[in-house]
Amino acid sequence: AVAAAVAVLALTACGRGQTAQPSAASSAAASGTEASSAASGTASGKDTLIVAKQSDPSGLDPHVVTDAAAIICIENMYDGLFEYSTTYGDVEKALVEDYTVEGDTHYIFKLRQGVKFHSGREMKAEDVVYSIQRIIDQGVRASHFEQIESMEAADDYTVDITLKEPFAPFLTYLAHPMNAIVDKDVVEANGGSLAKADGGSSAFKLENWTPGSQLDLVKFDEFWNAKDTTVPKVVFKTIEDATARSTALRNGEVDMIMDVTEQEVAVMKSSQDVVIESVPGTFWEYLGMNCESQFLSDPKVREAVSYAIDREMINKAVKMGNATILADANIPPTHAAYVGNNKFAARDVEKAKSILAEAGYKDGDITVTIKAGSDWQYQVDAAQMIKQQLADIGIKAEVSAMESGLFFDDLNKGNFDMTVCGWSGFVDEDEYVYNLFKTGGAYNQQLYSNPEVDELLEEGRRTLDETARTEVYKKIQTILEDDCPMAFLYMNNYAVAMRNN
């Protein structure tokens, strides 16, 4: 679950602004109850858990945000109908008391009664219908619910949803921590926005937010699962500088650092007062290639680039060797849909040169710019290494480290040749590939298009048999290996550092 929490930045595909940078990546399941579980071991008499993060939340609206910094905070404030379980890939009931499915497309959800929003008003079925429709209207995760044909509040505690056709990831998407149920009255009282408001019902409610500094949450005494909340207050502090973060933890100024970088781990691992826990994550990094740019529109050039990259060398230099190399596509070895072809397991400079020659290019013909977000120095460092490695096959590359806002703007506009970025998967296979590689997909910044992949992506959504569905996603990844809209680099672990109390 902690791994999931990180995974999240899922909109643009890179740092932590509009895309999916270590968020959500990640992952996305450090819910309020999980944060409070971590807090239960705090020192006697301590009533505030202080958590340091690398960046400030972009806002507090679950249906709009995509950056991990925001999601980590928000998921402590909001609940959904379902939530991720401690078994990766499974979900369990949250605001739903019980449910039935008729004919693979008709879902009847019975809601928990007596669930209170932070406003004090009881949650009703009309809030659920309103929330799902709002997610669709906001557009950020609209594809999660595009198969809904009809939806109604049958009574105060019953929601009926009928789908157009069977949709395999439906319950998993209902468990996505940002597909939360919101207080309809609070949204409308704030002009339709929850950017700075609290319409949640989970373990903690908003006390104060000072942008650029800290977010204060206090225990919600009427939380429906309040027995799991043991800490009175949680403070999320924004500390952008890695040295300052690790110093604050070692000095006891903060109790925990979310999403610890490899450099921070190296600095803190010898501290007797600090404990570091790491689990397999879902935040992966890649070299994105614009499939409509001058040279990279040729899949042979993209394939040559993928062979030219020394993933292990970059992993050792940038990640201290702690990441898991992605030698295929982006679904990791920890997932049932991992393909395991190992096409790019080893660097092959001669093969890369041969492919370029076959495509009609010689040394110096190809010139590209690699863009990276300056807020993520490890990605800038990876870009510099890739620049040197591409020189070995005759491709001239320059690295442009850009301010994050401009960087994401360029990515969303397709204004790049190559980019070093990160993204987070969550639980379902669909989340790893659909919006990133579907023609016209919400996060398809590489402008990739393959009709066969499009059809397989739809087939994966329709296929309910788990074994058959897994095979569909393995086919998708095999095609992605050949088309190379991205040169997949590595999957990161998700680490948290905390005081030993």
Coordinates of C-alpha atoms in Angstrom, one line a residue:
A1 CA 0.0 0.0 0.0
V2 CA 2.8 2.4 0.8
A3 CA 4.3 1.6 -2.6
A4 CA 1.1 2.5 -4.1
A5 CA 0.9 5.8 -2.4
V6 CA 3.9 7.0 -4.1
A7 CA 2.9 6.1 -7.4
V8 CA 1.0 8.8 -8.1
L9 CA 1.4 11.6 -10.4
A10 CA -0.5 10.5 -13.3
L11 CA -1.2 13.2 -15.7
T12 CA 1.6 14.2 -17.6
A13 CA 4.1 11.7 -17.2
C14 CA 7.0 13.0 -15.7
G15 CA 7.9 14.8 -12.6
R16 CA 5.5 15.6 -10.0
G17 CA 3.5 18.3 -11.6
Q18 CA 1.0 17.1 -14.0
T19 CA 2.1 13.6 -14.4
A20 CA 3.0 10.7 -12.7
Q21 CA 6.2 11.1 -10.9
P22 CA 7.0 9.5 -7.7
S23 CA 4.6 10.6 -6.3
A24 CA 1.6 7.9 -7.6
A25 CA 3.1 6.4 -8.6
S26 CA 2.4 5.5 -7.2
S27 CA 1.3 3.5 -6.3
A28 CA -1.4 5.1 -4.4
A29 CA -2.6 3.7 -1.3
A30 CA -1.3 5.3 1.8
S31 CA -4.7 6.0 3.0
G32 CA -5.5 7.8 6.2
T33 CA -5.8 4.6 8.1
E34 CA -2.4 3.5 6.9
A35 CA -0.8 6.8 7.8
S36 CA -2.3 6.5 11.2
S37 CA -1.0 3.0 11.6
A38 CA 2.5 4.3 11.1
A39 CA 1.7 7.0 13.6
S40 CA 0.6 4.5 16.2
G41 CA 4.2 3.8 17.2
T42 CA 5.1 7.4 17.9
A43 CA 6.7 8.3 21.2
S44 CA 4.5 8.5 24.3
G45 CA 3.0 11.9 24.8
K46 CA 3.7 13.0 21.2
D47 CA 0.4 14.1 19.5
T48 CA 1.7 15.3 16.1
L49 CA 3.2 13.2 13.4
I50 CA 5.4 15.5 11.1
V51 CA 5.9 14.1 7.6
A52 CA 8.4 15.7 5.2
K53 CA 7.7 15.8 1.4
Q54 CA 9.9 16.9 -1.5
S55 CA 7.3 19.2 -3.1
D56 CA 4.1 21.2 -2.3
P57 CA 0.7 19.9 -3.2
S58 CA -0.7 21.4 -6.4
G59 CA -4.1 21.6 -4.7
L60 CA -6.5 19.5 -2.6
D61 CA -9.2 18.5 -5.1
P62 CA -9.0 14.7 -5.5
H63 CA -10.8 14.8 -8.9
V64 CA -8.3 17.2 -10.4
V65 CA -4.8 16.6 -9.0
T66 CA -2.2 14.2 -10.4
D67 CA 0.9 15.0 -8.5
A68 CA 2.1 12.7 -5.7
A69 CA 2.7 15.5 -3.3
A70 CA -1.0 16.3 -3.4
I71 CA -2.2 12.7 -3.5
I72 CA -0.3 11.7 -0.4
C73 CA -2.1 14.4 1.5
I74 CA -5.5 14.0 0.0
E75 CA -5.8 10.3 0.5
N76 CA -5.7 10.9 4.2
M77 CA -8.8 13.2 3.8
Y78 CA -11.0 11.2 1.5
D79 CA -12.4 7.8 1.1
G80 CA -13.8 5.9 -2.0
L81 CA -16.3 3.1 -2.4
F82 CA -13.4 0.6 -2.4
E83 CA -9.7 0.8 -1.4
Y84 CA -6.6 -1.1 -2.3
S85 CA -5.9 -4.1 0.0
T86 CA -2.6 -5.2 1.4
T87 CA -2.4 -7.8 -1.4
Y88 CA -1.1 -6.1 -4.5
G89 CA -3.8 -6.2 -7.2
D90 CA -6.8 -6.8 -4.9
V91 CA -9.3 -4.3 -3.6
E92 CA -11.6 -4.3 -0.6
K93 CA -14.8 -2.5 0.5
A94 CA -14.6 0.9 2.1
L95 CA -17.7 3.1 1.9
V96 CA -19.5 0.2 0.3
E97 CA -21.1 -2.2 2.8
D98 CA -22.0 -4.8 0.2
Y99 CA -22.5 -5.1 -3.5
T100 CA -23.8 -7.5 -6.2
V101 CA -23.1 -7.8 -9.9
E102 CA -25.8 -9.0 -12.4
G103 CA -24.8 -10.1 -15.9
D104 CA -21.3 -8.7 -15.7
T105 CA -22.6 -5.1 -16.3
H106 CA -25.1 -4.2 -13.6
Y107 CA -23.6 -3.2 -10.2
I108 CA -25.7 -2.6 -7.1
F109 CA -23.8 -0.9 -4.3
K110 CA -25.2 -0.8 -0.8
L111 CA -23.5 2.0 1.1
R112 CA -22.4 2.1 4.8
Q113 CA -25.0 4.0 6.8
G114 CA -23.9 6.8 9.2
V115 CA -20.8 7.8 7.3
K116 CA -20.1 11.5 8.0
F117 CA -18.4 14.0 5.9
H118 CA -16.1 16.4 7.7
S119 CA -18.9 19.0 7.4
G120 CA -20.9 16.8 9.7
R121 CA -23.5 15.8 7.0
E122 CA -24.2 12.2 6.4
M123 CA -23.0 10.7 3.1
K124 CA -25.8 9.6 0.9
A125 CA -26.1 7.8 -2.5
E126 CA -26.6 11.1 -4.3
D127 CA -23.1 12.1 -3.2
V128 CA -21.7 9.0 -4.8
V129 CA -23.5 9.7 -8.1
Y130 CA -22.5 13.3 -8.0
S131 CA -18.9 12.4 -7.3
I132 CA -18.5 9.9 -10.2
Q133 CA -20.2 12.3 -12.6
R134 CA -17.9 15.0 -11.4
I135 CA -14.8 12.8 -12.1
I136 CA -16.1 12.3 -15.6
D137 CA -16.8 16.0 -16.1
Q138 CA -13.3 17.0 -14.8
G139 CA -11.7 14.8 -17.4
V140 CA -8.6 13.8 -15.5
R141 CA -9.7 10.3 -14.8
A142 CA -12.8 10.3 -17.0
S143 CA -11.6 7.2 -18.9
H144 CA -12.0 5.2 -15.7
F145 CA -15.8 5.5 -16.0
E146 CA -16.3 5.9 -19.7
Q147 CA -18.2 2.6 -19.9
I148 CA -21.0 3.8 -17.6
E149 CA -24.3 3.7 -19.4
S150 CA -26.5 4.7 -16.5
M151 CA -26.1 5.6 -12.9
E152 CA -28.7 6.5 -10.2
A153 CA -29.3 6.7 -6.5
A154 CA -32.0 4.1 -6.0
D155 CA -32.5 5.2 -2.4
D156 CA -30.4 7.0 0.2
Y157 CA -28.0 4.1 0.6
T158 CA -28.2 2.3 -2.8
V159 CA -26.4 3.2 -6.0
D160 CA -27.2 1.4 -9.3
I161 CA -24.6 1.5 -12.1
T162 CA -25.0 -0.2 -15.5
L163 CA -22.1 -0.4 -17.8
K164 CA -22.3 -0.5 -21.6
E165 CA -20.2 -3.7 -21.7
P166 CA -18.1 -5.8 -19.3
F167 CA -15.3 -3.6 -17.9
A168 CA -12.6 -5.6 -16.1
P169 CA -10.8 -2.8 -14.2
F170 CA -14.1 -1.2 -12.9
L171 CA -13.8 -2.1 -9.2
T172 CA -10.1 -1.3 -9.3
Y173 CA -10.8 2.1 -10.6
L174 CA -13.4 2.7 -7.9
A175 CA -10.6 2.0 -5.5
H176 CA -8.2 4.6 -7.0
P177 CA -7.6 7.0 -4.0
M178 CA -8.4 10.0 -6.1
N179 CA -11.7 8.6 -7.3
A180 CA -13.0 9.7 -3.9
I181 CA -16.6 10.4 -2.8
V182 CA -16.9 14.1 -2.1
D183 CA -19.4 16.2 -0.1
K184 CA -21.7 17.6 -2.8
D185 CA -22.7 20.6 -0.6
V186 CA -19.1 21.6 0.1
V187 CA -18.2 21.5 -3.6
E188 CA -21.1 23.7 -4.5
A189 CA -20.5 26.1 -1.6
N190 CA -16.9 26.6 -2.9
G191 CA -17.9 27.4 -6.5
G192 CA -17.4 23.9 -7.8
S193 CA -13.8 23.6 -6.6
L194 CA -12.1 21.7 -3.8
A195 CA -8.6 23.1 -4.5
K196 CA -8.4 24.7 -1.1
A197 CA -11.4 23.1 0.6
D198 CA -12.2 19.8 2.4
G199 CA -15.1 17.7 1.1
G200 CA -13.8 14.5 2.6
S201 CA -15.0 11.8 5.0
S202 CA -11.7 10.0 6.0
A203 CA -9.5 9.8 9.0
F204 CA -8.2 13.4 8.9
K205 CA -9.8 16.7 8.1
L206 CA -8.1 19.9 7.0
E207 CA -7.1 22.4 9.7
N208 CA -4.8 24.7 7.8
W209 CA -2.8 24.9 4.6
T210 CA 0.1 27.3 4.0
P211 CA 1.1 26.8 0.4
G212 CA 4.9 26.3 0.1
S213 CA 5.2 25.5 3.7
Q214 CA 2.9 22.9 5.4
L215 CA -0.5 21.2 5.4
D216 CA -2.1 20.5 8.8
L217 CA -4.6 17.7 9.2
V218 CA -6.4 16.8 12.5
K219 CA -8.1 13.6 13.5
F220 CA -11.8 13.4 12.4
D221 CA -13.6 12.0 15.5
E222 CA -16.6 10.9 13.5
F223 CA -14.6 8.9 11.0
W224 CA -16.5 5.7 10.2
N225 CA -13.4 3.6 10.9
A226 CA -12.1 5.8 13.7
K227 CA -10.7 2.9 15.7
D228 CA -7.8 2.8 13.3
T229 CA -6.8 6.4 13.8
T230 CA -4.4 6.8 16.8
V231 CA -2.6 10.1 16.2
P232 CA -4.4 13.4 16.8
K233 CA -2.6 15.5 14.2
V234 CA -0.5 15.0 11.0
V235 CA 1.6 17.8 9.5
F236 CA 3.0 17.5 6.0
K237 CA 6.0 19.8 5.6
T238 CA 7.4 20.8 2.3
I239 CA 11.2 20.6 2.3
E240 CA 12.5 20.7 -1.2
D241 CA 16.2 20.3 -0.4
A242 CA 17.3 16.7 0.1
T243 CA 20.0 17.7 2.6
A244 CA 17.6 19.8 4.6
R245 CA 15.1 16.9 4.7
S246 CA 17.6 14.3 5.9
T247 CA 19.0 16.7 8.5
A248 CA 15.6 17.5 9.8
L249 CA 14.9 13.8 10.3
R250 CA 18.2 13.1 11.9
N251 CA 17.7 16.0 14.3
G252 CA 14.1 14.9 15.2
E253 CA 12.5 18.0 13.6
V254 CA 10.4 15.7 11.4
D255 CA 9.3 12.1 12.1
M256 CA 9.1 10.7 8.6
I257 CA 10.2 11.4 5.0
M258 CA 7.9 10.1 2.3
D259 CA 9.5 8.8 -1.0
V260 CA 13.1 9.0 0.1
T261 CA 15.6 9.4 -2.7
E262 CA 18.6 7.1 -3.1
Q263 CA 20.9 9.9 -2.1
E264 CA 19.0 10.5 1.1
V265 CA 19.2 6.8 1.9
A266 CA 23.0 6.9 1.4
V267 CA 23.2 9.8 3.9
M268 CA 20.9 8.4 6.5
K269 CA 21.5 4.7 6.5
S270 CA 24.2 5.0 9.2
S271 CA 22.1 7.1 11.6
Q272 CA 21.2 5.1 14.7
D273 CA 18.0 7.1 15.1
V274 CA 16.6 6.5 11.6
V275 CA 14.9 3.5 10.2
I276 CA 14.5 3.1 6.4
E277 CA 11.9 0.7 5.0
S278 CA 11.8 -0.1 1.3
V279 CA 9.2 -2.1 -0.8
P280 CA 8.9 -2.8 -4.5
G281 CA 7.3 0.2 -6.1
T282 CA 5.3 1.2 -9.2
F283 CA 7.1 4.4 -10.1
W284 CA 9.0 3.8 -13.3
E285 CA 11.3 6.0 -15.4
Y286 CA 11.8 6.2 -19.1
L287 CA 13.2 8.0 -22.1
G288 CA 10.2 9.2 -23.9
M289 CA 10.5 9.7 -27.7
N290 CA 8.1 11.9 -29.7
C291 CA 6.8 9.7 -32.5
E292 CA 6.0 12.7 -34.6
S293 CA 9.4 14.5 -34.4
Q294 CA 11.7 14.7 -37.4
F295 CA 13.9 11.6 -36.8
L296 CA 12.0 9.7 -34.1
S297 CA 9.0 9.2 -36.3
D298 CA 10.9 6.2 -37.6
P299 CA 10.5 3.3 -35.2
K300 CA 13.9 1.9 -36.3
V301 CA 15.6 5.0 -34.9
R302 CA 13.7 4.6 -31.7
E303 CA 14.7 1.0 -31.5
A304 CA 18.3 1.9 -32.1
V305 CA 18.1 4.4 -29.3
S306 CA 16.7 1.7 -26.9
Y307 CA 19.6 -0.6 -27.7
A308 CA 22.1 2.2 -27.2
I309 CA 21.1 2.9 -23.6
D310 CA 23.1 1.2 -20.8
R311 CA 20.3 0.9 -18.2
E312 CA 22.5 -0.8 -15.7
M313 CA 25.1 1.9 -15.8
I314 CA 22.5 4.6 -15.3
N315 CA 20.9 2.6 -12.5
K316 CA 24.2 2.4 -10.7
A317 CA 25.1 6.0 -11.1
V318 CA 21.7 7.6 -10.5
K319 CA 19.9 5.1 -8.4
M320 CA 22.8 3.6 -6.5
G321 CA 21.9 0.3 -8.2
N322 CA 18.7 0.0 -6.2
A323 CA 16.2 0.2 -9.1
T324 CA 14.9 -2.8 -11.1
I325 CA 15.9 -2.6 -14.7
L326 CA 13.0 -2.6 -17.2
A327 CA 14.3 -4.7 -20.1
D328 CA 10.9 -5.0 -21.8
A329 CA 8.0 -2.6 -21.2
N330 CA 6.8 -0.8 -18.1
I331 CA 4.8 -3.5 -16.2
P332 CA 7.3 -4.7 -13.5
P333 CA 8.4 -8.2 -12.5
T334 CA 6.2 -7.9 -9.4
H335 CA 3.0 -7.9 -11.5
A336 CA 1.3 -10.9 -13.0
A337 CA 1.3 -9.3 -16.4
Y338 CA 5.1 -8.9 -16.6
V339 CA 6.1 -10.1 -20.0
G340 CA 9.8 -11.1 -19.4
N341 CA 11.1 -11.0 -23.0
N342 CA 14.3 -9.2 -21.9
K343 CA 14.8 -7.6 -25.3
F344 CA 16.9 -4.7 -23.9
A345 CA 18.5 -6.5 -21.0
A346 CA 22.0 -5.6 -22.3
R347 CA 23.3 -2.6 -24.2
D348 CA 24.1 -3.5 -27.8
V349 CA 25.9 -0.6 -29.6
E350 CA 26.7 -2.6 -32.7
K351 CA 23.1 -3.6 -33.2
A352 CA 22.0 -0.1 -32.6
K353 CA 24.4 1.2 -35.3
S354 CA 23.3 -1.6 -37.7
I355 CA 19.6 -0.6 -37.2
L356 CA 20.4 3.1 -37.9
A357 CA 22.4 2.1 -41.1
E358 CA 19.4 0.0 -42.2
A359 CA 17.2 3.0 -41.7
G360 CA 19.5 5.1 -43.9
Y361 CA 21.3 7.2 -41.2
K362 CA 25.1 7.6 -40.7
D363 CA 27.1 9.3 -37.9
G364 CA 26.0 12.8 -37.2
D365 CA 22.8 12.7 -39.3
I366 CA 20.5 12.8 -36.2
T367 CA 20.4 15.6 -33.8
V368 CA 17.9 15.7 -30.8
T369 CA 17.3 17.6 -27.6
I370 CA 16.5 15.7 -24.4
K371 CA 14.3 17.6 -22.0
A372 CA 14.1 17.0 -18.3
G373 CA 12.6 18.8 -15.3
S374 CA 15.1 20.7 -13.3
D375 CA 13.3 19.9 -10.1
W376 CA 14.4 16.2 -10.5
Q377 CA 18.1 16.3 -10.6
Y378 CA 18.3 12.5 -10.9
Q379 CA 16.4 12.6 -14.2
V380 CA 18.7 15.4 -15.4
D381 CA 21.7 13.3 -14.5
A382 CA 20.1 10.3 -16.4
A383 CA 19.6 12.5 -19.4
Q384 CA 23.3 13.6 -19.4
M385 CA 24.3 9.9 -19.3
I386 CA 22.0 9.0 -22.2
K387 CA 23.4 11.9 -24.2
Q388 CA 26.9 10.4 -23.9
Q389 CA 25.6 6.9 -24.7
L390 CA 23.8 8.1 -27.9
A391 CA 27.0 9.7 -29.0
D392 CA 28.5 6.2 -29.3
I393 CA 26.0 5.4 -32.1
G394 CA 26.4 8.7 -33.9
I395 CA 23.4 10.6 -32.5
K396 CA 24.1 14.1 -31.3
A397 CA 22.0 15.1 -28.3
E398 CA 21.7 18.1 -26.1
V399 CA 20.1 18.2 -22.6
S400 CA 17.7 20.9 -21.6
A401 CA 16.9 21.1 -17.9
M402 CA 13.7 23.1 -17.6
E403 CA 11.6 24.7 -14.9
S404 CA 8.8 22.2 -14.1
G405 CA 5.9 24.3 -15.3
L406 CA 7.5 25.0 -18.7
F407 CA 8.7 21.4 -18.9
F408 CA 5.2 20.0 -18.4
D409 CA 3.7 22.6 -20.8
D410 CA 6.1 21.4 -23.5
L411 CA 5.4 17.8 -22.9
N412 CA 1.6 18.3 -23.1
K413 CA 2.1 20.2 -26.3
G414 CA 4.4 17.6 -27.9
N415 CA 7.1 20.2 -28.0
F416 CA 10.1 17.8 -27.5
D417 CA 12.3 15.2 -29.2
M418 CA 13.1 13.1 -26.1
T419 CA 12.4 13.5 -22.5
V420 CA 13.5 11.7 -19.3
C421 CA 10.5 11.3 -17.1
G422 CA 8.8 9.1 -14.6
W423 CA 5.3 7.7 -14.2
S424 CA 3.5 5.6 -11.7
G425 CA 1.4 2.5 -12.2
F426 CA -1.2 1.5 -9.7
V427 CA -2.9 -1.8 -9.5
D428 CA -4.6 -2.8 -12.8
E429 CA -2.7 -3.5 -16.0
D430 CA -4.9 -1.0 -17.8
E431 CA -3.5 1.8 -15.6
Y432 CA 0.0 1.1 -16.9
V433 CA -0.8 1.3 -20.6
Y434 CA -4.2 2.5 -21.7
N435 CA -3.9 6.3 -21.4
L436 CA -0.2 6.3 -22.3
F437 CA -0.3 4.3 -25.5
K438 CA -3.8 4.5 -26.8
T439 CA -4.1 6.8 -29.9
G440 CA -5.2 10.1 -28.5
G441 CA -4.9 8.9 -24.9
A442 CA -5.0 11.4 -22.2
Y443 CA -1.3 11.0 -21.3
N444 CA 0.0 9.9 -24.7
Q445 CA 2.6 12.6 -24.8
Q446 CA 4.8 10.6 -27.2
L447 CA 2.0 10.9 -29.8
Y448 CA 2.2 7.1 -30.4
S449 CA -0.3 5.4 -32.5
N450 CA -0.7 1.7 -33.4
P451 CA -4.2 0.4 -34.4
E452 CA -3.3 -3.1 -33.2
V453 CA -2.3 -1.8 -29.8
D454 CA -5.5 0.3 -29.7
E455 CA -7.6 -2.9 -30.3
L456 CA -5.7 -4.9 -27.8
L457 CA -6.1 -2.1 -25.2
E458 CA -9.9 -2.3 -25.7
E459 CA -9.8 -6.1 -25.6
G460 CA -8.0 -6.0 -22.3
R461 CA -10.7 -3.9 -20.8
R462 CA -13.5 -6.2 -22.0
T463 CA -11.8 -9.5 -21.0
L464 CA -13.0 -10.7 -17.6
D465 CA -11.1 -14.0 -17.5
E466 CA -7.9 -13.2 -15.6
T467 CA -5.6 -15.6 -17.5
A468 CA -6.8 -14.5 -20.9
R469 CA -6.6 -10.9 -19.9
T470 CA -3.0 -11.2 -18.7
E471 CA -2.0 -12.6 -22.1
V472 CA -3.6 -9.6 -23.9
Y473 CA -1.3 -7.3 -21.9
K474 CA 1.7 -9.4 -22.6
K475 CA 1.0 -9.0 -26.3
I476 CA 0.7 -5.2 -25.9
Q477 CA 4.1 -5.0 -24.2
T478 CA 5.7 -7.1 -26.9
I479 CA 4.5 -4.7 -29.5
L480 CA 5.7 -1.7 -27.4
E481 CA 9.1 -3.3 -27.3
D482 CA 9.3 -3.2 -31.1
D483 CA 7.7 0.2 -31.6
C484 CA 9.7 1.9 -28.8
P485 CA 7.6 5.0 -28.1
M486 CA 9.7 4.9 -24.9
A487 CA 13.0 3.4 -23.9
F488 CA 12.0 2.0 -20.5
L489 CA 14.7 2.4 -17.9
Y490 CA 13.9 1.1 -14.5
M491 CA 11.3 0.6 -11.8
N492 CA 12.1 2.3 -8.4
N493 CA 11.6 0.9 -5.0
Y494 CA 9.5 3.0 -2.7
A495 CA 11.3 3.9 0.5
V496 CA 10.2 5.7 3.6
A497 CA 12.6 7.0 6.3
M498 CA 11.4 7.5 9.8
R499 CA 12.6 8.1 13.4
N500 CA 13.2 4.8 15.3
N501 CA 10.3 5.7 17.7

